[in-house]
PDB file of C-alpha atoms and ligand atoms in Angstrom:
ATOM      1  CA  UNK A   1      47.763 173.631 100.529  1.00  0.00           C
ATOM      2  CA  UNK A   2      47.129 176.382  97.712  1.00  0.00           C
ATOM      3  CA  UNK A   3      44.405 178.314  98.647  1.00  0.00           C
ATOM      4  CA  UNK A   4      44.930 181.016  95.744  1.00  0.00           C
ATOM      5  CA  UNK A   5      43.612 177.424  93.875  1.00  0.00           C
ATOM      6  CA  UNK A   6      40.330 177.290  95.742  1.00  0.00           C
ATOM      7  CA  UNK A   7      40.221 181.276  95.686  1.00  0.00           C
ATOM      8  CA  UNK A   8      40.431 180.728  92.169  1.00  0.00           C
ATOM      9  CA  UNK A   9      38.060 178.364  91.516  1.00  0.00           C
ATOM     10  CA  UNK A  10      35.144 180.587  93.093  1.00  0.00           C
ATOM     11  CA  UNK A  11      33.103 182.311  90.560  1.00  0.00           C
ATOM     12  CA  UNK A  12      31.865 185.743  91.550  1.00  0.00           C
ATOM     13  CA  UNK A  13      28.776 186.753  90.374  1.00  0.00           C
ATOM     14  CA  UNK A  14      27.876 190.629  90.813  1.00  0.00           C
ATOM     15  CA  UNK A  15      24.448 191.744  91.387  1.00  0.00           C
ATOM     16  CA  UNK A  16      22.817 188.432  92.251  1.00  0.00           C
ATOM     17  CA  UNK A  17      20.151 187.716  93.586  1.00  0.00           C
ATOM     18  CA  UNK A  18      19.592 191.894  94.000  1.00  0.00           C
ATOM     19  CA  UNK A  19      21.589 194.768  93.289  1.00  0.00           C
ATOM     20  CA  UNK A  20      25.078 195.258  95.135  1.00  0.00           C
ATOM     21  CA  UNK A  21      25.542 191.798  96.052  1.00  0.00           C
ATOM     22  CA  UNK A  22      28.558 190.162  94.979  1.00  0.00           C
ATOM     23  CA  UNK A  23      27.422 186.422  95.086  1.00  0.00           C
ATOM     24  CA  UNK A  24      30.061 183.902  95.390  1.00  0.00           C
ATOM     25  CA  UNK A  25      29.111 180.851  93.212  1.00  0.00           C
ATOM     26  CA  UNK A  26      31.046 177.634  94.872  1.00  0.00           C
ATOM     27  CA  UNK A  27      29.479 175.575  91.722  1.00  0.00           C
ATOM     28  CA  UNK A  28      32.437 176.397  89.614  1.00  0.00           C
ATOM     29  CA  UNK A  29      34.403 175.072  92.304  1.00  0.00           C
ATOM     30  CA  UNK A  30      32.309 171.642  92.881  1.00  0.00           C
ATOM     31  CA  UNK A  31      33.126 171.309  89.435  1.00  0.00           C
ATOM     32  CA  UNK A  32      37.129 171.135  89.798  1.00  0.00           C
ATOM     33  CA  UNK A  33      38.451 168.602  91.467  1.00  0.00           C
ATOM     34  CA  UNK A  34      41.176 169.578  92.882  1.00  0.00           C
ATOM     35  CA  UNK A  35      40.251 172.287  94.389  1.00  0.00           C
ATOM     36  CA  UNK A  36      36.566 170.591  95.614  1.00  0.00           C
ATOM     37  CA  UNK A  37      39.038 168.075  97.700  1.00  0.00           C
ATOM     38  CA  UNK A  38      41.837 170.800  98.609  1.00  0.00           C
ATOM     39  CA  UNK A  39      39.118 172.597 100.561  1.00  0.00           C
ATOM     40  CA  UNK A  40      38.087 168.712 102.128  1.00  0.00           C
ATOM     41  CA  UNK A  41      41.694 168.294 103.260  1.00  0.00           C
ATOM     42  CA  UNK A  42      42.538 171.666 104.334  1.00  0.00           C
ATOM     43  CA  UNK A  43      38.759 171.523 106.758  1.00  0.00           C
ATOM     44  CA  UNK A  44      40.479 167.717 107.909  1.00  0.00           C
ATOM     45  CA  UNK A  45      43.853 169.289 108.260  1.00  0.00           C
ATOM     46  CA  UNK A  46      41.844 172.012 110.932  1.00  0.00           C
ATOM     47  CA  UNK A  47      39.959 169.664 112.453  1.00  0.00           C
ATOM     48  CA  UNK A  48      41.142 166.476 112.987  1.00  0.00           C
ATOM     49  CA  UNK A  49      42.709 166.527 116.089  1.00  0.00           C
ATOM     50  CA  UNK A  50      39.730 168.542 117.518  1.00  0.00           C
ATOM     51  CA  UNK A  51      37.374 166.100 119.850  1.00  0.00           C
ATOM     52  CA  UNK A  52      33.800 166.724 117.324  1.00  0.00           C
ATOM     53  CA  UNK A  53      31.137 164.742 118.371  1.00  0.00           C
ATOM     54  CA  UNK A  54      29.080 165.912 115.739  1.00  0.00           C
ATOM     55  CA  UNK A  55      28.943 168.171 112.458  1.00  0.00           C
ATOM     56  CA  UNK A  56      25.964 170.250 111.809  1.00  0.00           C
ATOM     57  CA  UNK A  57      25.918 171.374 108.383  1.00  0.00           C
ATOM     58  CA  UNK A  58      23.356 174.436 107.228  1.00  0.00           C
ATOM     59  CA  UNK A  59      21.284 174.433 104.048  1.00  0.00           C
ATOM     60  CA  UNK A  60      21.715 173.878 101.438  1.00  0.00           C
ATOM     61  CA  UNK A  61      25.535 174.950 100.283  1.00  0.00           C
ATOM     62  CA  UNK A  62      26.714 173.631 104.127  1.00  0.00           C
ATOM     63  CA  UNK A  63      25.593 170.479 103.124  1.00  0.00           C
ATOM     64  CA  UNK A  64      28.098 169.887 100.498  1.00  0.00           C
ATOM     65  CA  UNK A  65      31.090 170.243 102.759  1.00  0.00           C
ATOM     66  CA  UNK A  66      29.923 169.064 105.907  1.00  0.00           C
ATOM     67  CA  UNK A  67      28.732 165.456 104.669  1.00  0.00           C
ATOM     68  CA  UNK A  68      32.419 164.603 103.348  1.00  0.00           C
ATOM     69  CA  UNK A  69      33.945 166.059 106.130  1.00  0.00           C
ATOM     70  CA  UNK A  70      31.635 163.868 108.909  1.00  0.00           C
ATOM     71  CA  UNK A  71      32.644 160.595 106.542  1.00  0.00           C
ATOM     72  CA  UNK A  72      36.460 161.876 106.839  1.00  0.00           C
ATOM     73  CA  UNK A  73      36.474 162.752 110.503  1.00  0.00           C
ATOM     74  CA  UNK A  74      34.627 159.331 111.508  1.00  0.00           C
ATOM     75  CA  UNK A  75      31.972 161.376 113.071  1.00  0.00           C
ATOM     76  CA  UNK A  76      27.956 161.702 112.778  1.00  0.00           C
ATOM     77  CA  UNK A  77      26.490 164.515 110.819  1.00  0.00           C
ATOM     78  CA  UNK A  78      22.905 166.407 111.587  1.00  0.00           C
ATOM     79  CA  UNK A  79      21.530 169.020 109.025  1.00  0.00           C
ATOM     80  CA  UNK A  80      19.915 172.169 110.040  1.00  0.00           C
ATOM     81  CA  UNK A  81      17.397 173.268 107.725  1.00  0.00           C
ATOM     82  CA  UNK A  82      14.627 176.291 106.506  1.00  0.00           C
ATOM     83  CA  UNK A  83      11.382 175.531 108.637  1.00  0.00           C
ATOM     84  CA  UNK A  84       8.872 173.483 107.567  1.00  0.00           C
ATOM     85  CA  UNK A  85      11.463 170.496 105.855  1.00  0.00           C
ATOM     86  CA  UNK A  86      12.350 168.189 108.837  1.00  0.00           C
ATOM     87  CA  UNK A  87       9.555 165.628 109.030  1.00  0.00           C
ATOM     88  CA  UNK A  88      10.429 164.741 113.144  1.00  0.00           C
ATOM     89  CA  UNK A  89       9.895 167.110 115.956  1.00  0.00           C
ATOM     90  CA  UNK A  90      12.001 170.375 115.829  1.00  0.00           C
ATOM     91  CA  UNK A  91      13.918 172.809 117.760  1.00  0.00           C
ATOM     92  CA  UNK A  92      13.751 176.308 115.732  1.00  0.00           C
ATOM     93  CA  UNK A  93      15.599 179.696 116.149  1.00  0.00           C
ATOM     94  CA  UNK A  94      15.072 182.879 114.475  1.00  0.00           C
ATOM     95  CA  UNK A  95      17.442 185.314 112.989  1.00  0.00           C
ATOM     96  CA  UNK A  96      17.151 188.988 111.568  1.00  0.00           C
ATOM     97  CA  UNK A  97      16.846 189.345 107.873  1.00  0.00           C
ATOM     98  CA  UNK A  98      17.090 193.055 105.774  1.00  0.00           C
ATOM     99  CA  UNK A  99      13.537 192.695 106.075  1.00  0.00           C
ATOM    100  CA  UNK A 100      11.889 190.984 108.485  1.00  0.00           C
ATOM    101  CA  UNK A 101      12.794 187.447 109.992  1.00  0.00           C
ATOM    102  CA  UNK A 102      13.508 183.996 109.075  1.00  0.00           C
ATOM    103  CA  UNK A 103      14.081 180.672 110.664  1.00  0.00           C
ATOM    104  CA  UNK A 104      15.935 177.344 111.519  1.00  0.00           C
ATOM    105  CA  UNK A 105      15.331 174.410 112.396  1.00  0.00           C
ATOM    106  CA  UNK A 106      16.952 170.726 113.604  1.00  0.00           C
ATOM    107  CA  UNK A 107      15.841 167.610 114.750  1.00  0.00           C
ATOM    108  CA  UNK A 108      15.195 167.480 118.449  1.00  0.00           C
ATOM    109  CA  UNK A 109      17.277 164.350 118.702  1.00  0.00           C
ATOM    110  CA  UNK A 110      20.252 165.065 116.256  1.00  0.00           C
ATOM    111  CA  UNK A 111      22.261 166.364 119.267  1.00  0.00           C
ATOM    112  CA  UNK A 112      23.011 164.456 122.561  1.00  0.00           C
ATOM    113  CA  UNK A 113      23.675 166.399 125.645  1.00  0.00           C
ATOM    114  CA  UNK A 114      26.829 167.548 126.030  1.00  0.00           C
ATOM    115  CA  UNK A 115      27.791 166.760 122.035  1.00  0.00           C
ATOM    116  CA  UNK A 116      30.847 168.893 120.543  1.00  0.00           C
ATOM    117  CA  UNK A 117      29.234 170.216 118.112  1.00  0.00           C
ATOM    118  CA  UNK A 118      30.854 171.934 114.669  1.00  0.00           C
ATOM    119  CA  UNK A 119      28.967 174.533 112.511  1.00  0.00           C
ATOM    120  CA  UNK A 120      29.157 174.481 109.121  1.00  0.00           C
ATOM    121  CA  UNK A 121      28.506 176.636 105.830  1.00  0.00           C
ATOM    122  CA  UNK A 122      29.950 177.679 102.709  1.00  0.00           C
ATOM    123  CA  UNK A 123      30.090 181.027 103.450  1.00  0.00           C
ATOM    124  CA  UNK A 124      29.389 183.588 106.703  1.00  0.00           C
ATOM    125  CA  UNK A 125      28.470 187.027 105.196  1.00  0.00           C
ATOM    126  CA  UNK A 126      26.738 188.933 108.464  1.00  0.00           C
ATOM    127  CA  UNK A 127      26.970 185.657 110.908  1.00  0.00           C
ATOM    128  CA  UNK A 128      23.177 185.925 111.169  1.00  0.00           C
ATOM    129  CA  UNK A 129      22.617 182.547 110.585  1.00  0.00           C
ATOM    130  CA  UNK A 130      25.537 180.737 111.604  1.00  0.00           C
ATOM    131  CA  UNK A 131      24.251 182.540 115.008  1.00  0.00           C
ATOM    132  CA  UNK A 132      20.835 181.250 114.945  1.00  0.00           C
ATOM    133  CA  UNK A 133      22.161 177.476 114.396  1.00  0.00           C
ATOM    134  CA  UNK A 134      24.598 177.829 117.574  1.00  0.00           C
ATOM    135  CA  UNK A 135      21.571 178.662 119.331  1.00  0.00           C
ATOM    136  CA  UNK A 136      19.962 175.398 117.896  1.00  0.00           C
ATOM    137  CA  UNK A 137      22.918 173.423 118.895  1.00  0.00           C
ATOM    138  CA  UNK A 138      22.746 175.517 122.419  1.00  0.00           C
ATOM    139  CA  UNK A 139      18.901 174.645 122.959  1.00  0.00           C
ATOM    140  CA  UNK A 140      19.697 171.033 122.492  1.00  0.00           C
ATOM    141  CA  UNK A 141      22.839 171.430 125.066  1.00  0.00           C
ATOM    142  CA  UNK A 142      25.121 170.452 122.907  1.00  0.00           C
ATOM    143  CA  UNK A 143      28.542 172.432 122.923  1.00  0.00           C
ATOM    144  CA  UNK A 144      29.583 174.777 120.416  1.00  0.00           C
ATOM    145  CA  UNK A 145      33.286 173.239 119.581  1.00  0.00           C
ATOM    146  CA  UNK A 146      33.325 176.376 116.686  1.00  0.00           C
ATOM    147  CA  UNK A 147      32.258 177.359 113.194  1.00  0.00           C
ATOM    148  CA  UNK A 148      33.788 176.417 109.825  1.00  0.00           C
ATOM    149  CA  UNK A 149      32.992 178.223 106.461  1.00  0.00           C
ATOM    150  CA  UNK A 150      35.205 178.021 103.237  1.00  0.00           C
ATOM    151  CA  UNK A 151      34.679 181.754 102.703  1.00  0.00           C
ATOM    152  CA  UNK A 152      34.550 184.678 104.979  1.00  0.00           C
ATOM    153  CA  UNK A 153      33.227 188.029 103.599  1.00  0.00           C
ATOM    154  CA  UNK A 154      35.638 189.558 106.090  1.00  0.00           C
ATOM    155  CA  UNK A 155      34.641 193.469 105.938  1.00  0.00           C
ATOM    156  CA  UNK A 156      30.954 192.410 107.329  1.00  0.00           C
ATOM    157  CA  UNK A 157      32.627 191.007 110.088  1.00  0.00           C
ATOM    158  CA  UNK A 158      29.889 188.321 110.398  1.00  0.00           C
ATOM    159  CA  UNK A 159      32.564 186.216 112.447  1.00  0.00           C
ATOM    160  CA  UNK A 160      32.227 189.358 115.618  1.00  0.00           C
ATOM    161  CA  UNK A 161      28.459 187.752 116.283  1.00  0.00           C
ATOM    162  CA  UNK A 162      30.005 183.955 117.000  1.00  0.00           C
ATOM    163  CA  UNK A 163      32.330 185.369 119.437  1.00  0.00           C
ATOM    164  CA  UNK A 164      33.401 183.447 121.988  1.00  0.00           C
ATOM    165  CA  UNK A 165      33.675 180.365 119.304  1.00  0.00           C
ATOM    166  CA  UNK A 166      36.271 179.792 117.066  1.00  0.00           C
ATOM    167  CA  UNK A 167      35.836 180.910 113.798  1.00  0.00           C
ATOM    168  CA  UNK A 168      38.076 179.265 111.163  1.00  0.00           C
ATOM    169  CA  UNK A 169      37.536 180.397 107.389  1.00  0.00           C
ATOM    170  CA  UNK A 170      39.540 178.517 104.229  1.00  0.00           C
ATOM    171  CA  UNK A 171      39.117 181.879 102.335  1.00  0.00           C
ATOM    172  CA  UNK A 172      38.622 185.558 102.844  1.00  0.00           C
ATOM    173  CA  UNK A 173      37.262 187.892 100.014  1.00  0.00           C
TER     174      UNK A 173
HETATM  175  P1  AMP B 201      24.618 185.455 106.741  1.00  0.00           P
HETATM  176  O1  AMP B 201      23.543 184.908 107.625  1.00  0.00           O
HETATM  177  O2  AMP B 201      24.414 186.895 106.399  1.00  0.00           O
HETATM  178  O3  AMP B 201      26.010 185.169 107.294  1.00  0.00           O
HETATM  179  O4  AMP B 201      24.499 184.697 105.342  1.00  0.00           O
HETATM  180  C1  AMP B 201      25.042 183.431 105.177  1.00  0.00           C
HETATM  181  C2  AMP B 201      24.193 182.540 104.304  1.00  0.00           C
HETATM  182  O5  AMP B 201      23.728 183.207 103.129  1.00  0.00           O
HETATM  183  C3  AMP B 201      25.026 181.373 103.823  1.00  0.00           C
HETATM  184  O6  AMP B 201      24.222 180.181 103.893  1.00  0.00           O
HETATM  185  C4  AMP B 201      25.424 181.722 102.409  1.00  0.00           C
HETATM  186  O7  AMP B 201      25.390 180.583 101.575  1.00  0.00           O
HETATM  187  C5  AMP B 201      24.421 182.790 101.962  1.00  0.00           C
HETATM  188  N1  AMP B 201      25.094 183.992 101.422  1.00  0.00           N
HETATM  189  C6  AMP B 201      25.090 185.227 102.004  1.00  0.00           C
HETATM  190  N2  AMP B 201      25.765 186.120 101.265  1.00  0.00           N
HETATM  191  C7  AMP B 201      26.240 185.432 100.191  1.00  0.00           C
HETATM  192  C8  AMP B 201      27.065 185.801  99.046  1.00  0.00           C
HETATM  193  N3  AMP B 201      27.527 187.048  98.875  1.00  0.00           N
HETATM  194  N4  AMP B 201      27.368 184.837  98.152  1.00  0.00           N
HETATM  195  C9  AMP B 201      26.906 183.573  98.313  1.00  0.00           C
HETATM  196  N5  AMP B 201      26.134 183.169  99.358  1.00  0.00           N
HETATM  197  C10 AMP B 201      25.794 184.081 100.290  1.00  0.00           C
END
């Protein structure tokens, strides 16, 4: 598998949305592709011998890779979401922002007791909210079979606040 392809194929955008931040735009990459289904195959090529009962992908950008990788796994997949957007009854954690707080939420009955449960996202920057959704997932007693993100921004060391879980990242910038 080339990852210097999918590397490649993410477009960095400095400064956005403030100052300092280098944003990573996956769009360019959704837009080849090769690369778009490398990253698939490569998440299949991790996980498919791992028991997953279930895939929770996080809004929005966790979305995009968790849905094809549920349909390629043969397993269900839940979405975990900014309050106020699931129309059934909710479990909710917080997390820490810069400033302040914010929160998410999942359907009460998305996960089954004792559900292996994977994580997803496009990318884990300080692990603050990959955290709060493996609390979700923890509320709901589901188990936390580990996180998946196609990029890591490894210097924040975001993957340190998901410890003891696996952590597996396509990409590191
Ligand atoms: P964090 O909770 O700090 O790990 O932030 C992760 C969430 O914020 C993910 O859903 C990302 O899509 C988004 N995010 C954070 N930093 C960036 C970045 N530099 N480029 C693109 N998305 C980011």
């Amino acid at each position: 598998m080339n990852r210097d392809k999918i590397k490649n194929a993410i477009r960095n955008i400095p400064d956005f949305p403030k100052p300092g931040i280098q944003f990573k735009d996956i769009t360019t990459l959704l837009l080849d592709h090769d690369a778009f289904s490398e990253s698939i195959d490569i998440f299949c090529e991790e996980f498919g011998n791992s028991e997953i009962d279930l895939i929770v992908g996080i809004e929005s950008r966790g979305f995009i890779f968790g849905a094809p990788l549920a349909l390629r796994l043969g397993c269900p997949f839940a979405i975990a979401r900014k309050p106020g957007k699931l129309p059934a009854e909710t479990v909710s954690a917080e997390y820490e922002l810069e400033y302040g707080t914010d929160s998410v939420e999942i359907h009460k009955d998305a996960i089954k007791e004792g559900d292996r449960v994977l994580i997803i996202d496009d990318l884990i920057a300080t692990g603050g909210t990959a955290q709060a959704v493996g609390e979700l997932v923890t509320k709901c007693q589901g188990d936390i079979t580990g996180f998946a993100f196609l990029i890591n921004l490894a210097e924040l060391k975001g993957s340190d606040k998901l410890k003891p879980h696996p952590v597996f990242a396509i990409i590191d910038f």
